[in-house]
PDB file of C-alpha atoms in Angstrom:
ATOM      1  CA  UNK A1343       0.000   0.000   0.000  1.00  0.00           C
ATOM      2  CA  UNK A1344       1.710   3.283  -1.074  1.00  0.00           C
ATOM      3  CA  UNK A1345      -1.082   5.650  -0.616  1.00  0.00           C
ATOM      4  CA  UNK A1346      -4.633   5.962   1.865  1.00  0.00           C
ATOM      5  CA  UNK A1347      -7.176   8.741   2.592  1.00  0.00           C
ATOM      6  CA  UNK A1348      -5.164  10.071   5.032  1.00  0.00           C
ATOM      7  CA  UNK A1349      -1.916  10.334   3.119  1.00  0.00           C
ATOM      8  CA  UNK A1350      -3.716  10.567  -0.277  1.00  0.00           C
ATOM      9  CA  UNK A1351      -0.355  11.311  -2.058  1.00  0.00           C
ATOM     10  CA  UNK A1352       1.726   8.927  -0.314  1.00  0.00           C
ATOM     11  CA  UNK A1353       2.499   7.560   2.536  1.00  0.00           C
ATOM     12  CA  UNK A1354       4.820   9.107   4.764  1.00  0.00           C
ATOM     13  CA  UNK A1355       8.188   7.967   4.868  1.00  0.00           C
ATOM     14  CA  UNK A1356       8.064   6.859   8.091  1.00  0.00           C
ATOM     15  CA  UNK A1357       5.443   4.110   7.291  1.00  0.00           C
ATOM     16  CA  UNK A1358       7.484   2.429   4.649  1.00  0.00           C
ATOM     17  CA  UNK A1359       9.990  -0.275   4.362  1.00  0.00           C
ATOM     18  CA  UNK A1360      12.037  -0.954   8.110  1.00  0.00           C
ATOM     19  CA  UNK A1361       9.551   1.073  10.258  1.00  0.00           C
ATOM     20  CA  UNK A1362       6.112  -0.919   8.357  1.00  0.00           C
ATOM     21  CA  UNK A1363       8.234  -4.031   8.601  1.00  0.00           C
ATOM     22  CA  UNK A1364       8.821  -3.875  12.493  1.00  0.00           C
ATOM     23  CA  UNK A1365       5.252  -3.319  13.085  1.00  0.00           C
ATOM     24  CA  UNK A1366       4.206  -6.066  10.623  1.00  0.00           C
ATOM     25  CA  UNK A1367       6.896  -7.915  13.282  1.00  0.00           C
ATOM     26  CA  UNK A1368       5.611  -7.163  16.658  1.00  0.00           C
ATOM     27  CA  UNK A1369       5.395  -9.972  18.728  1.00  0.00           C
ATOM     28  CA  UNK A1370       2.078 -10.067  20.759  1.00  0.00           C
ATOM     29  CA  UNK A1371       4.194 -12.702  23.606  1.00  0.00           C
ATOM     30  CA  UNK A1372       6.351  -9.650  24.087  1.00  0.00           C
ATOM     31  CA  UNK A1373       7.077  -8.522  27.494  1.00  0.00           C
ATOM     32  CA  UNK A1374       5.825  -5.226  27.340  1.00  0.00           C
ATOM     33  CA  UNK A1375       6.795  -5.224  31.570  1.00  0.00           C
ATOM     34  CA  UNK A1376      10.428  -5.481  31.335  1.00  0.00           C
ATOM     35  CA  UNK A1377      12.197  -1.755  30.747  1.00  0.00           C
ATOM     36  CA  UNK A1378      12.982  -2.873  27.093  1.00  0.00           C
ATOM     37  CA  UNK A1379      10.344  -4.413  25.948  1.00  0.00           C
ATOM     38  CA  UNK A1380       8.553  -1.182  26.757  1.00  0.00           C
ATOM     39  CA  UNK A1381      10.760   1.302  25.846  1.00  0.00           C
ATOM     40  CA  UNK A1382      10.782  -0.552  22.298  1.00  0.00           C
ATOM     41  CA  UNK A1383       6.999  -0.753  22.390  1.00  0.00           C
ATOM     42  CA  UNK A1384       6.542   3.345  22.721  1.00  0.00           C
ATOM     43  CA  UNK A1385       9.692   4.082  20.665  1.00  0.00           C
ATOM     44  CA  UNK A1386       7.536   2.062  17.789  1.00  0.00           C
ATOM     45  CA  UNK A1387       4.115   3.693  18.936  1.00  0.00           C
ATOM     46  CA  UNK A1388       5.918   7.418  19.188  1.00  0.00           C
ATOM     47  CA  UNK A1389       6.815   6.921  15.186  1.00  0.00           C
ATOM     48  CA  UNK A1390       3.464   6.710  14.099  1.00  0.00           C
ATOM     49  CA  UNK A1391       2.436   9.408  15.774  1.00  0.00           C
ATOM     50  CA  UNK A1392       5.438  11.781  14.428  1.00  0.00           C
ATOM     51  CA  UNK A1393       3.927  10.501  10.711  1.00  0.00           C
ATOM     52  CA  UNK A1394       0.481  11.283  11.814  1.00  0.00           C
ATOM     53  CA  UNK A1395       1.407  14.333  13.167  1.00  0.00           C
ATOM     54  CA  UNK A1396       3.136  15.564  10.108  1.00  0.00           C
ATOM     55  CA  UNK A1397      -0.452  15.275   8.415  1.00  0.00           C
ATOM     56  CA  UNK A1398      -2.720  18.136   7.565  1.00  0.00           C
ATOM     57  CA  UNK A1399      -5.783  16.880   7.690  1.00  0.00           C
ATOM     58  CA  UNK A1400      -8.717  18.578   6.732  1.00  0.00           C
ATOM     59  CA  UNK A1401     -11.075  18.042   9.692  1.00  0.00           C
ATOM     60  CA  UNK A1402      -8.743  18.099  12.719  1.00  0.00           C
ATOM     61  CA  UNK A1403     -11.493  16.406  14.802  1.00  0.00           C
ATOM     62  CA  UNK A1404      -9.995  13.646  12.497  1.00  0.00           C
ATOM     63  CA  UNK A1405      -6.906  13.046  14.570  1.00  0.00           C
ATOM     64  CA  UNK A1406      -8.390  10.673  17.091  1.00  0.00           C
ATOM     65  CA  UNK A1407     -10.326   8.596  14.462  1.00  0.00           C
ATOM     66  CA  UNK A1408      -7.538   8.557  11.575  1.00  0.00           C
ATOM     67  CA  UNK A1409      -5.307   6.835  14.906  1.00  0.00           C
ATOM     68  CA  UNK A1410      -7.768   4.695  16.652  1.00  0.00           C
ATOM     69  CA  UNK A1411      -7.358   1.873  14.015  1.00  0.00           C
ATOM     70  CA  UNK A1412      -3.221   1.551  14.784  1.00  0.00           C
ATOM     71  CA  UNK A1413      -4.260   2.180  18.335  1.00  0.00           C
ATOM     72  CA  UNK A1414      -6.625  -0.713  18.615  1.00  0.00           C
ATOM     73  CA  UNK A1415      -3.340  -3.163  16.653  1.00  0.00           C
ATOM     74  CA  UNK A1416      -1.019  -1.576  19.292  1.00  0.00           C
ATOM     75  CA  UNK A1417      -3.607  -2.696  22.141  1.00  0.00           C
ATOM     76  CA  UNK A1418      -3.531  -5.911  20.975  1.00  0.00           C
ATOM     77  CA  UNK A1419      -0.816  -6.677  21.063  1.00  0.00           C
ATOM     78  CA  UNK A1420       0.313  -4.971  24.473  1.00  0.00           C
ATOM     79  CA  UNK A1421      -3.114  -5.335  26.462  1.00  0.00           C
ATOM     80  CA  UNK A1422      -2.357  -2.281  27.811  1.00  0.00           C
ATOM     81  CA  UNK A1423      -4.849   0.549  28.301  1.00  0.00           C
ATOM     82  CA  UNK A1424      -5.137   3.153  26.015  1.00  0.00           C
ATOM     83  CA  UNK A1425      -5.617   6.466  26.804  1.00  0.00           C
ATOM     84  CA  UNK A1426      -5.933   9.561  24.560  1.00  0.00           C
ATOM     85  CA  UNK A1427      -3.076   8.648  23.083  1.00  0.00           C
ATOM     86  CA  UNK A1428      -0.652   7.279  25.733  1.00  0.00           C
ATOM     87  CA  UNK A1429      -0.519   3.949  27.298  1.00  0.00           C
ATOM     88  CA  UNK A1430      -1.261   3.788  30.961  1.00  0.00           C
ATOM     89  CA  UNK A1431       0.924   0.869  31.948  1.00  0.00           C
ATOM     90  CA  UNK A1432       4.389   2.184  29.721  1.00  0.00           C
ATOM     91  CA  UNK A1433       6.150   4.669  31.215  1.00  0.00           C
ATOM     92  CA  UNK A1434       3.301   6.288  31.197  1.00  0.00           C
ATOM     93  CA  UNK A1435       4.166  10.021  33.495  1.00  0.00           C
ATOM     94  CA  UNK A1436       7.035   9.881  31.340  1.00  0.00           C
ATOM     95  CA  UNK A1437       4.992  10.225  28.243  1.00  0.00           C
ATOM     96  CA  UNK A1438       3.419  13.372  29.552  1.00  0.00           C
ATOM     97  CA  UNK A1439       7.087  14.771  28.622  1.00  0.00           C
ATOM     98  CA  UNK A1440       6.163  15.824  25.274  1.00  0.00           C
ATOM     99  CA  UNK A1441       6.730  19.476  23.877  1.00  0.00           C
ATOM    100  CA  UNK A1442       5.688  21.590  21.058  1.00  0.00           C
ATOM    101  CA  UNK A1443       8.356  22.077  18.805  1.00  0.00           C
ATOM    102  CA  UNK A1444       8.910  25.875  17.921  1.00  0.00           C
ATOM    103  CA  UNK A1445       5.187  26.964  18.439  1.00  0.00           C
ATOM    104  CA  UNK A1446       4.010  25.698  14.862  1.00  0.00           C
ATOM    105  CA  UNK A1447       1.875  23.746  13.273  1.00  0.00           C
ATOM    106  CA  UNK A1448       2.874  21.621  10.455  1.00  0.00           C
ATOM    107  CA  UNK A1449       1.287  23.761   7.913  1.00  0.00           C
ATOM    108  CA  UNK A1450       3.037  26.913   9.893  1.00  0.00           C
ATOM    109  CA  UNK A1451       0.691  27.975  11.301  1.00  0.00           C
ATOM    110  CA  UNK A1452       0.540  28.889  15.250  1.00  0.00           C
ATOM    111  CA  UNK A1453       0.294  25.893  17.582  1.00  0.00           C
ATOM    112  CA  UNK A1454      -3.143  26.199  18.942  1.00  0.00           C
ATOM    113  CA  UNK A1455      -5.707  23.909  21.061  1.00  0.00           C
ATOM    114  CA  UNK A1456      -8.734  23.369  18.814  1.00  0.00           C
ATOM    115  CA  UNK A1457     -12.288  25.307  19.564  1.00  0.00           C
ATOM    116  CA  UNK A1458     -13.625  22.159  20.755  1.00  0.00           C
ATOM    117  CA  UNK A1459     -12.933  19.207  22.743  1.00  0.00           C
ATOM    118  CA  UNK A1460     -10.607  16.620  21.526  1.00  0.00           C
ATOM    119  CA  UNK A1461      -8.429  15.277  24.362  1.00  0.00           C
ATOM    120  CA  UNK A1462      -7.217  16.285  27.473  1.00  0.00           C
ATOM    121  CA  UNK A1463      -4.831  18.932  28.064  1.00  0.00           C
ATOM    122  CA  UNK A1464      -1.905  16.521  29.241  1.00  0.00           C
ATOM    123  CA  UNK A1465      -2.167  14.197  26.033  1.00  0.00           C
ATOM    124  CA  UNK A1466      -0.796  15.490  22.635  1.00  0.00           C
ATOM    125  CA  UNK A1467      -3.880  14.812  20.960  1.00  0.00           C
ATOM    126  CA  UNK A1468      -5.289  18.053  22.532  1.00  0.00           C
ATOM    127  CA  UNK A1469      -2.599  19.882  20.591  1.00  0.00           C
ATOM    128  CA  UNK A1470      -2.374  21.279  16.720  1.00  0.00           C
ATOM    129  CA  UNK A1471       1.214  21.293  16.605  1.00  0.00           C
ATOM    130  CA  UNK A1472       4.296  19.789  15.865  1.00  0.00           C
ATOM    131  CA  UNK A1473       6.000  17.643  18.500  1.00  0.00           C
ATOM    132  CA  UNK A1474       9.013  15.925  20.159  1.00  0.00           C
ATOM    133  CA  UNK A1475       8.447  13.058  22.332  1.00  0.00           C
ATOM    134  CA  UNK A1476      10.972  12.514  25.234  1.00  0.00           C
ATOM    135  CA  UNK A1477      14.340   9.944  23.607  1.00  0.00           C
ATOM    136  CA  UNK A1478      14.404   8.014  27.360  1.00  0.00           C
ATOM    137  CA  UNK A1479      12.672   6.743  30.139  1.00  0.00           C
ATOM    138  CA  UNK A1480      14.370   7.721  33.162  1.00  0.00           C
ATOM    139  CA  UNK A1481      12.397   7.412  36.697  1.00  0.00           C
ATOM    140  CA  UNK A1482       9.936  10.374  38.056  1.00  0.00           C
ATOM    141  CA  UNK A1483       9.728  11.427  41.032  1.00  0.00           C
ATOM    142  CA  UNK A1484       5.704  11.663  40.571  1.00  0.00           C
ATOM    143  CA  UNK A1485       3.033   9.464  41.686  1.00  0.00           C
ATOM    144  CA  UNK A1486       0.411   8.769  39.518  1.00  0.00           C
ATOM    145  CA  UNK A1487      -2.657   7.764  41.752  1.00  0.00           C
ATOM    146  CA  UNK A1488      -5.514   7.454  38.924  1.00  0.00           C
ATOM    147  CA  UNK A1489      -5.894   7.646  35.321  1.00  0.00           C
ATOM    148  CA  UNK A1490      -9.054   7.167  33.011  1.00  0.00           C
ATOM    149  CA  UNK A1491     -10.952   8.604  30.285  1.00  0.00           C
ATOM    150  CA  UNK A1492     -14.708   8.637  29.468  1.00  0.00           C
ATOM    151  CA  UNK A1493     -15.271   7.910  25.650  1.00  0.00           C
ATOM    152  CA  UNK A1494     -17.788   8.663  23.532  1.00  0.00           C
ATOM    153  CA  UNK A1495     -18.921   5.411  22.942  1.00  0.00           C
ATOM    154  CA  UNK A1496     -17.447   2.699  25.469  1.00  0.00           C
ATOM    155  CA  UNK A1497     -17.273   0.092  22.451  1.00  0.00           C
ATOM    156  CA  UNK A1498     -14.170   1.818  20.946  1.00  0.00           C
ATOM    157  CA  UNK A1499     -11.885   2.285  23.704  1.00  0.00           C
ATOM    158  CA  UNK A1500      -9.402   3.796  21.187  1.00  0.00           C
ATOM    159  CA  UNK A1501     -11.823   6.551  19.906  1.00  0.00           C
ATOM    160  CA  UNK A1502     -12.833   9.772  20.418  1.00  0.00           C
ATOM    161  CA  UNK A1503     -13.170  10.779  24.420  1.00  0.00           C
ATOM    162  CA  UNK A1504     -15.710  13.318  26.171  1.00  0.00           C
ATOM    163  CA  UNK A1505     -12.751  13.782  28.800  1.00  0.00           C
ATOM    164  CA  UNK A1506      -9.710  12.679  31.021  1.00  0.00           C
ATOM    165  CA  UNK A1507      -8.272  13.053  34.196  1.00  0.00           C
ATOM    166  CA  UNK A1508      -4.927  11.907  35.930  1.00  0.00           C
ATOM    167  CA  UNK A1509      -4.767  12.325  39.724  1.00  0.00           C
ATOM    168  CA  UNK A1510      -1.485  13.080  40.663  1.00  0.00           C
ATOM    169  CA  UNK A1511       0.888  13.124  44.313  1.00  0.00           C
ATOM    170  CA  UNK A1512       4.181  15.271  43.322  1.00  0.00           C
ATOM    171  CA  UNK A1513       5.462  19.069  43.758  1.00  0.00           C
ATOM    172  CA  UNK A1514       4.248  22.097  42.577  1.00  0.00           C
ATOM    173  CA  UNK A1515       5.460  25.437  42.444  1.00  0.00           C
ATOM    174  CA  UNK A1516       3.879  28.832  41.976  1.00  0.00           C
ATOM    175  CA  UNK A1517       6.323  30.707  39.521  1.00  0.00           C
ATOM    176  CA  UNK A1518       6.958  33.990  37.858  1.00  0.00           C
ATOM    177  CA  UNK A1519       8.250  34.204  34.630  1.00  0.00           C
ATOM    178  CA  UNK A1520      10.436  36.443  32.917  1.00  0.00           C
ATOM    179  CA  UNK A1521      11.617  36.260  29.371  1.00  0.00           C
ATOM    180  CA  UNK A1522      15.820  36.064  29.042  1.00  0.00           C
ATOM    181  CA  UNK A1523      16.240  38.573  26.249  1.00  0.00           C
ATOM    182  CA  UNK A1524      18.643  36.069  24.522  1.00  0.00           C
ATOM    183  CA  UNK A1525      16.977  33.032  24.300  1.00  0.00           C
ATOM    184  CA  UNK A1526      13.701  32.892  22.602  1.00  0.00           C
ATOM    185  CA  UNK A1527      12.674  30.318  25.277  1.00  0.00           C
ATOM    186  CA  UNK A1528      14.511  30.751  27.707  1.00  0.00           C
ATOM    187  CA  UNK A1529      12.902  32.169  31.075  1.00  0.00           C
ATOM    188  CA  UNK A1530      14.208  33.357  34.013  1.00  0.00           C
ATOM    189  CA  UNK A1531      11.344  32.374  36.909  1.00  0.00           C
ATOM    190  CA  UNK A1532      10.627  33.818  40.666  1.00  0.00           C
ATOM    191  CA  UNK A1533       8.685  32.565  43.643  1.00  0.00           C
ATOM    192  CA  UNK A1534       6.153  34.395  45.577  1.00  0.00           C
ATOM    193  CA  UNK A1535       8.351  37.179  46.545  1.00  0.00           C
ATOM    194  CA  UNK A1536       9.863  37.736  43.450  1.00  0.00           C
ATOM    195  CA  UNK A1537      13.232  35.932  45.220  1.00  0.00           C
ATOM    196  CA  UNK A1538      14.857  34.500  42.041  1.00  0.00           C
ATOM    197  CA  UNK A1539      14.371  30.510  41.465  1.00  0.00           C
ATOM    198  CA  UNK A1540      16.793  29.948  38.715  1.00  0.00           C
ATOM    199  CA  UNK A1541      16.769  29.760  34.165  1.00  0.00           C
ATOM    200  CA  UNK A1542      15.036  27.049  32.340  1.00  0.00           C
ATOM    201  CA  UNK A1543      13.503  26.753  28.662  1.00  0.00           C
ATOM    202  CA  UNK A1544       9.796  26.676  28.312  1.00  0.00           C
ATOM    203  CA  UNK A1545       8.122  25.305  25.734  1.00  0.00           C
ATOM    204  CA  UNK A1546       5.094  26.532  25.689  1.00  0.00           C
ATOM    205  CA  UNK A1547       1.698  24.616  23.986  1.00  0.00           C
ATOM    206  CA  UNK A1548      -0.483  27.369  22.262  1.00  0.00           C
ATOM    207  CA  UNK A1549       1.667  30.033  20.324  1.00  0.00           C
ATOM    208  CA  UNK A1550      -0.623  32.692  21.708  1.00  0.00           C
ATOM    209  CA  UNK A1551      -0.753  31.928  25.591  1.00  0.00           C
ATOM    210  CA  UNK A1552       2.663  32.897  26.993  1.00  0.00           C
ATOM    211  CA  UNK A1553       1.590  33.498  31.035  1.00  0.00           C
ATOM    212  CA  UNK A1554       3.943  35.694  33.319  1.00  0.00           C
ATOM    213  CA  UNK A1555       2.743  33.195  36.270  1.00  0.00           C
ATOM    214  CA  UNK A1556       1.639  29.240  36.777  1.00  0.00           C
ATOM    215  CA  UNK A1557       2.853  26.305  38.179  1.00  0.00           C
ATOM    216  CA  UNK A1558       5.765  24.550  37.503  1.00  0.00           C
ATOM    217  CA  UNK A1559       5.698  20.714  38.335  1.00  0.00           C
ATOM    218  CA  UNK A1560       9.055  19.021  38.073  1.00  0.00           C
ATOM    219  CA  UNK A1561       8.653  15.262  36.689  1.00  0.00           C
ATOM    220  CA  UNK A1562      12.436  13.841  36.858  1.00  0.00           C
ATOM    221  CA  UNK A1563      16.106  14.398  36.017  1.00  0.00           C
ATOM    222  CA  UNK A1564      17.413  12.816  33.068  1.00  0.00           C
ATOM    223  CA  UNK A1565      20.948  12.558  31.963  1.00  0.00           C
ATOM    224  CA  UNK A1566      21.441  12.993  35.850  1.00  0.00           C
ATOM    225  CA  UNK A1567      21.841  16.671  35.534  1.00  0.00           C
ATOM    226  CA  UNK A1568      18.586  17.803  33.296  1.00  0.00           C
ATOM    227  CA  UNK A1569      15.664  18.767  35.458  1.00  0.00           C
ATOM    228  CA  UNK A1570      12.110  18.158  33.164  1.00  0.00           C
ATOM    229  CA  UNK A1571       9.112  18.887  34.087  1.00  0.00           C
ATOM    230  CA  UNK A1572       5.354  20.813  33.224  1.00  0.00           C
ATOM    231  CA  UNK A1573       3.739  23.826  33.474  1.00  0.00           C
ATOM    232  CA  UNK A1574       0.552  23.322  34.764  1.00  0.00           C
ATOM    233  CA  UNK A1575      -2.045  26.369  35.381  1.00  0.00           C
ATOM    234  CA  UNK A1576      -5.324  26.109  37.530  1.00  0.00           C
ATOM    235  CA  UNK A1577      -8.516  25.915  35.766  1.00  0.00           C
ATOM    236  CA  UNK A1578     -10.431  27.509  38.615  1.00  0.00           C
ATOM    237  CA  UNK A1579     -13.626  25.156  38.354  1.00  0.00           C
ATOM    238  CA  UNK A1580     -12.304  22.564  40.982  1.00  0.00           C
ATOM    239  CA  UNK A1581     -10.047  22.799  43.861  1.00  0.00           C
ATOM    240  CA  UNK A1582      -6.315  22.257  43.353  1.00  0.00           C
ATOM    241  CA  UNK A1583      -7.518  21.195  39.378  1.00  0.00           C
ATOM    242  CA  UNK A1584      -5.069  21.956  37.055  1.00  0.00           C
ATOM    243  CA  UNK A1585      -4.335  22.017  33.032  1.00  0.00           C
ATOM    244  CA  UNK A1586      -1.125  21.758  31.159  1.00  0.00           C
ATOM    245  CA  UNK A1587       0.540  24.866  29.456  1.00  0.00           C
ATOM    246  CA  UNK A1588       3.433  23.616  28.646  1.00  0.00           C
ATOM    247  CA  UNK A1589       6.788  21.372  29.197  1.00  0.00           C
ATOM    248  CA  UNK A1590      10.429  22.972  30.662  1.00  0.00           C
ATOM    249  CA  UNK A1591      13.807  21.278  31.202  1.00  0.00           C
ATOM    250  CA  UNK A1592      16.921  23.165  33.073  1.00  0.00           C
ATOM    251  CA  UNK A1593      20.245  22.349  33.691  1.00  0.00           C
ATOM    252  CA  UNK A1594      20.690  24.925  35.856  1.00  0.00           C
ATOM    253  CA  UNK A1595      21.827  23.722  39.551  1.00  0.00           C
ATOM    254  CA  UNK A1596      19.905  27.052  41.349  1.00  0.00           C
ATOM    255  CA  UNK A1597      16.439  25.518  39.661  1.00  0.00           C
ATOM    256  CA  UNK A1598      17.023  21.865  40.865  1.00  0.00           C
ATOM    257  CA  UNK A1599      17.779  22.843  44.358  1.00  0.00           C
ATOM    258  CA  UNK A1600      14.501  25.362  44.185  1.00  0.00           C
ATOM    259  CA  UNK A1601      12.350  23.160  42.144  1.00  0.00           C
ATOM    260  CA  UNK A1602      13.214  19.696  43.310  1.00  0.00           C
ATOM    261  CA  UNK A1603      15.027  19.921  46.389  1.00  0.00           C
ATOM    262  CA  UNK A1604      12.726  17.831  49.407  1.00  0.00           C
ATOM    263  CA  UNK A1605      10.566  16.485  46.412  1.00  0.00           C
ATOM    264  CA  UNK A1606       9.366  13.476  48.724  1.00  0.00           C
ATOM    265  CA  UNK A1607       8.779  15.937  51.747  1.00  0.00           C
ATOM    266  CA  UNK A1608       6.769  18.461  49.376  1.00  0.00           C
ATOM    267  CA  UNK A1609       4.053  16.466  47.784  1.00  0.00           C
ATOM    268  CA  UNK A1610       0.568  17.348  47.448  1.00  0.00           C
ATOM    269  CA  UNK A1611      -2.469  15.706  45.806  1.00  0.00           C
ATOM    270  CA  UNK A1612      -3.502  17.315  42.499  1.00  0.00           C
ATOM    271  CA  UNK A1613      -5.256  16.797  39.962  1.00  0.00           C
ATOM    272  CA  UNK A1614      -4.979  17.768  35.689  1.00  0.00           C
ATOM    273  CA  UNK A1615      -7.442  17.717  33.114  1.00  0.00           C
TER     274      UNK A1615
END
C-alpha cells in the first residue's frame, strides 16, 4: 500500500519499508513489563504518531479517528490501556514529557488547542502542533494515583473521548516568569516574593498563551543533571484542578535545588485535566 485517505499522495516515509516491517513484526508474547520491551513498544508507537502528526488533515477532529485503528493493533498486542493517546501501563508520566516544537503547526501555522474538545490537556492529541516526544525513560519522582478517560462510545476504547483526568501526588510550584532577552525560550522564573528561582527553557503549547505566572511541576532528572518537568495552570472550576501549558527542562543547579530539592517531603495531591 503506497497511498490511503489520510496520506492521499503517499504515505509518509516513516510508514514504509524498516519502520512498516517492524510493526508487521511485533510480537504479541512480548514482554511489554520489562524496561525494554517497553521502551521498544513506545519508541515504535511514538513513530506513528510523528507521521500522523506531520499530516494536515482537513477536519482536525480527524486526529483521534484517523489513529484509533493503529491504536486498537497496538492494544492488541500490548493489552495495555489506552488512553488519549498514551498507554497507561508504559512509562506512562514519562509520556506526559512531550513538547511543542517551535510553536508551529505543520502547515506553519501557530500551535493552537482546537475550539472544541478533543483530548485532554496533558495528552498530545489536545494539541495542533508539531512535536518531540521525550528519547528516554528515566524514573519520576511523581506518583500517579488514577488515570481514566470517558469515551464517547465505550465500544471503541481507542476513539474519540468526552474527557480525562490523571490524579497526581508530586510538587508544585507557583512561579513567575520572565523572558531572558537572549533566548527565545529561555525564562528566568521567581517565587512568591519575586526571590529569584533559577533559568530554564519553556516550551510553551499554544503560540498565543505565553503566562507571566503558573505552576511549575518538576517530573524527573534525566541525563542525571537535566531537570524536566510541566507547566501546569489552575482551571479555577475545581479545587487544586489543574491544566497543562506547557513542558520545561533546566540544567541549571539554582532551579534543581529550588524546584526539586525535598521532592518526597513536598508532595501534594492534584489533579490535571
Amino acid at each position: 500500500m503506497e497511498a490511503c485517505e489520510t496520506f492521499p499522495g503517499r504515505l509518509p516515509i516513516i510508514f514504509q519499508g524498516q519502520l512498516i516491517n517492524q510493526f508487521k513484526r511485533v510480537d504479541p508474547s512480548t514482554d511489554q513489563t520489562s524496561n525494554a520491551g517497553a521502551i521498544s513498544f513506545l519508541r515504535s508507537w511514538q513513530k506513528i504518531v510523528h507521521a500522523y502528526m506531520e499530516c494536515d488533515l482537513t477536519y482536525t477532529s480527524d486526529k483521534i479517528i484517523a489513529l484509533s485503528g493503529v491504536a486498537e493493533e497496538f492494544q492488541s498486542i500490548s493489552n495495555d490501556v489506552y488512553l488519549a493517546g498514551l498507554w497507561k501501563n508504559c512509562f506512562f508520566i514519562e509520556q506526559f514529557l512531550w513538547s511543542v516544537m517551535h510553536n508551529k503547526q505543520v502547515n506553519g501555522q501557530p500551535s493552537a488547542r482546537p475550539s472544541f474538545y478533543r483530548a485532554p490537556s496533558w495528552s498530545w492529541l489536545s494539541i495542533d502542533a508539531k512535536l518531540s516526544f521525550p528519547l528516554i525513560f528515566e524514573p519520576s519522582f511523581v506518583e500517579i494515583q488514577e488515570a481514566n478517560v470517558e469515551l464517547v462510545n465505550d465500544n471503541n476504547p481507542t476513539g474519540q473521548v468526552k474527557q480525562g483526568t490523571v490524579s497526581i501526588r508530586g510538587q508544585l510550584k507557583r512561579t513567575n516568569f520572565q523572558k531572558k532577552a537572549s533566548k527565545r525560550s529561555d525564562f528566568y522564573i521567581y517565587d512568591e516574593g519575586n526571590n529569584r528561582m533559577g533559568l530554564m527553557t519553556v516550551n510553551f503549547d499554544e503560540a498565543a498563551i505565553k503566562p507571566t505566572q503558573a505552576f511549575c511541576m518538576p517530573v524527573r532528572f534525566c541525563w542525571d543533571d537535566t531537570l524536566e518537568g510541566l507547566i501546569l495552570l489552575p482551571t479555577g472550576e475545581k479545587y487544586m484542578e489543574f491544566k497543562r501549558l506547557g513542558h520545561f527542562k533546566s540544567d541549571d543547579f539554582e532551579t534543581h535545588e529550588k524546584l526539586a530539592r525535598g521532592r518526597n517531603e513536598d508532595k501534594v495531591n492534584f489533579t490535571i485535566v
